[in-house]
PDB file of C-alpha atoms in Angstrom:
ATOM      1  CA  MET I   1       9.382  18.787  -2.127  1.00 70.00           C
ATOM      2  CA  THR I   2      11.416  15.739  -1.203  1.00 74.00           C
ATOM      3  CA  SER I   3       9.623  13.611  -3.778  1.00 75.00           C
ATOM      4  CA  ALA I   4      10.284  16.232  -6.457  1.00 74.00           C
ATOM      5  CA  PHE I   5      14.003  16.224  -5.621  1.00 75.00           C
ATOM      6  CA  LEU I   6      14.105  12.416  -5.663  1.00 77.00           C
ATOM      7  CA  CYS I   7      12.247  12.160  -8.974  1.00 74.00           C
ATOM      8  CA  ALA I   8      14.596  14.647 -10.581  1.00 77.00           C
ATOM      9  CA  GLN I   9      17.680  12.925  -9.193  1.00 77.00           C
ATOM     10  CA  CYS I  10      16.496   9.433 -10.193  1.00 76.00           C
ATOM     11  CA  GLY I  11      15.306  10.362 -13.673  1.00 79.00           C
ATOM     12  CA  ILE I  12      11.595   9.765 -13.035  1.00 75.00           C
ATOM     13  CA  ASP I  13       9.180  10.619 -15.878  1.00 74.00           C
ATOM     14  CA  ASN I  14       8.777  14.361 -16.464  1.00 68.00           C
ATOM     15  CA  GLU I  15       4.984  14.079 -16.252  1.00 72.00           C
ATOM     16  CA  VAL I  16       5.312  13.080 -12.604  1.00 65.00           C
ATOM     17  CA  ILE I  17       7.713  15.958 -12.005  1.00 68.00           C
ATOM     18  CA  ASP I  18       5.349  18.390 -13.763  1.00 75.00           C
ATOM     19  CA  ASN I  19       2.506  17.274 -11.485  1.00 76.00           C
ATOM     20  CA  GLN I  20       4.697  17.836  -8.440  1.00 74.00           C
ATOM     21  CA  ALA I  21       5.713  21.261  -9.724  1.00 78.00           C
ATOM     22  CA  ALA I  22       2.056  22.269 -10.061  1.00 81.00           C
ATOM     23  CA  TYR I  23       1.396  21.060  -6.521  1.00 79.00           C
ATOM     24  CA  LEU I  24       4.384  23.003  -5.186  1.00 76.00           C
ATOM     25  CA  ARG I  25       3.307  26.149  -7.066  1.00 81.00           C
ATOM     26  CA  SER I  26      -0.051  26.002  -5.279  1.00 80.00           C
ATOM     27  CA  TRP I  27       1.757  25.940  -1.938  1.00 77.00           C
ATOM     28  CA  MET I  28       4.075  28.745  -2.998  1.00 76.00           C
ATOM     29  CA  LYS I  29       1.055  30.958  -3.687  1.00 78.00           C
ATOM     30  CA  ALA I  30      -0.421  30.102  -0.294  1.00 72.00           C
ATOM     31  CA  LEU I  31       2.874  30.821   1.483  1.00 75.00           C
ATOM     32  CA  LYS I  32       3.853  33.907  -0.504  1.00 77.00           C
ATOM     33  CA  SER I  33       4.100  36.053   2.617  1.00 78.00           C
ATOM     34  CA  HIS I  34       6.102  33.361   4.463  1.00 78.00           C
ATOM     35  CA  THR I  35       9.195  33.120   2.267  1.00 76.00           C
ATOM     36  CA  ARG I  36      11.416  32.006   5.137  1.00 81.00           C
ATOM     37  CA  LEU I  37       9.161  28.997   5.717  1.00 80.00           C
ATOM     38  CA  VAL I  38       9.434  28.014   2.043  1.00 78.00           C
ATOM     39  CA  ILE I  39      13.234  28.272   2.161  1.00 82.00           C
ATOM     40  CA  THR I  40      13.375  26.189   5.340  1.00 84.00           C
ATOM     41  CA  ALA I  41      11.031  23.567   3.859  1.00 82.00           C
ATOM     42  CA  ALA I  42      13.142  23.344   0.694  1.00 83.00           C
ATOM     43  CA  SER I  43      16.310  22.929   2.739  1.00 86.00           C
ATOM     44  CA  GLN I  44      14.775  20.169   4.848  1.00 87.00           C
ATOM     45  CA  ALA I  45      13.400  18.453   1.731  1.00 85.00           C
ATOM     46  CA  ARG I  46      16.858  18.462   0.137  1.00 87.00           C
ATOM     47  CA  LYS I  47      18.378  16.958   3.301  1.00 87.00           C
ATOM     48  CA  ALA I  48      15.706  14.246   3.349  1.00 87.00           C
ATOM     49  CA  ALA I  49      16.306  13.418  -0.323  1.00 85.00           C
ATOM     50  CA  ASP I  50      20.074  13.251   0.261  1.00 85.00           C
ATOM     51  CA  LEU I  51      19.530  10.919   3.223  1.00 85.00           C
ATOM     52  CA  ILE I  52      17.252   8.642   1.203  1.00 82.00           C
ATOM     53  CA  ILE I  53      19.666   8.503  -1.740  1.00 81.00           C
ATOM     54  CA  GLY I  54      22.558   7.924   0.666  1.00 78.00           C
ATOM     55  CA  GLU I  55      20.697   5.050   2.315  1.00 69.00           C
ATOM     56  CA  LYS I  56      20.008   3.518  -1.118  1.00 62.00           C
ATOM     57  CA  GLU I  57      23.673   3.766  -2.058  1.00 64.00           C
ATOM     58  CA  SER I  58      24.674   2.246   1.277  1.00 62.00           C
ATOM     59  CA  VAL I  59      22.341  -0.712   0.716  1.00 58.00           C
ATOM     60  CA  GLU I  60      23.715  -1.211  -2.809  1.00 68.00           C
ATOM     61  CA  VAL I  61      27.308  -1.201  -1.523  1.00 63.00           C
ATOM     62  CA  THR I  62      26.413  -3.664   1.249  1.00 68.00           C
ATOM     63  CA  ALA I  63      24.631  -5.957  -1.227  1.00 68.00           C
ATOM     64  CA  ALA I  64      27.670  -5.896  -3.515  1.00 72.00           C
ATOM     65  CA  LYS I  65      29.939  -6.808  -0.590  1.00 71.00           C
ATOM     66  CA  VAL I  66      27.637  -9.684   0.413  1.00 68.00           C
ATOM     67  CA  ASP I  67      27.601 -10.958  -3.181  1.00 74.00           C
ATOM     68  CA  ALA I  68      31.392 -10.788  -3.383  1.00 75.00           C
ATOM     69  CA  HIS I  69      31.752 -12.604  -0.053  1.00 70.00           C
ATOM     70  CA  ALA I  70      29.254 -15.296  -1.116  1.00 75.00           C
ATOM     71  CA  SER I  71      31.159 -15.797  -4.375  1.00 77.00           C
ATOM     72  CA  GLN I  72      34.411 -16.193  -2.464  1.00 77.00           C
ATOM     73  CA  LEU I  73      32.846 -18.696  -0.049  1.00 74.00           C
ATOM     74  CA  HIS I  74      31.498 -20.679  -3.000  1.00 72.00           C
ATOM     75  CA  ALA I  75      34.894 -20.676  -4.711  1.00 77.00           C
ATOM     76  CA  ASP I  76      36.585 -21.817  -1.485  1.00 73.00           C
ATOM     77  CA  ALA I  77      34.053 -24.631  -1.028  1.00 76.00           C
ATOM     78  CA  MET I  78      34.510 -25.767  -4.629  1.00 74.00           C
ATOM     79  CA  ALA I  79      38.297 -25.767  -4.193  1.00 79.00           C
ATOM     80  CA  ARG I  80      37.999 -27.997  -1.117  1.00 77.00           C
ATOM     81  CA  CYS I  81      35.820 -30.468  -3.027  1.00 80.00           C
ATOM     82  CA  ARG I  82      38.468 -31.077  -5.701  1.00 67.00           C
TER      83      ARG I  82
END
């Protein structure tokens, strides 16, 4: 379920999402009498997807900060060389 959430959130090709949906439907049939388990699994999958996306965003923010700091260090070094 997590991969389905991530694909949807990241705009991954619909064919991939359709394949995941078919896979999830097969599990839904198997777990029809265990609806609480399906709800719990979906909740945990959403939390996992949110964590993964959050980690990605955190890495992107950190990379941007490193780039900005490196640019400033370069500018400072160039100013000292003049």
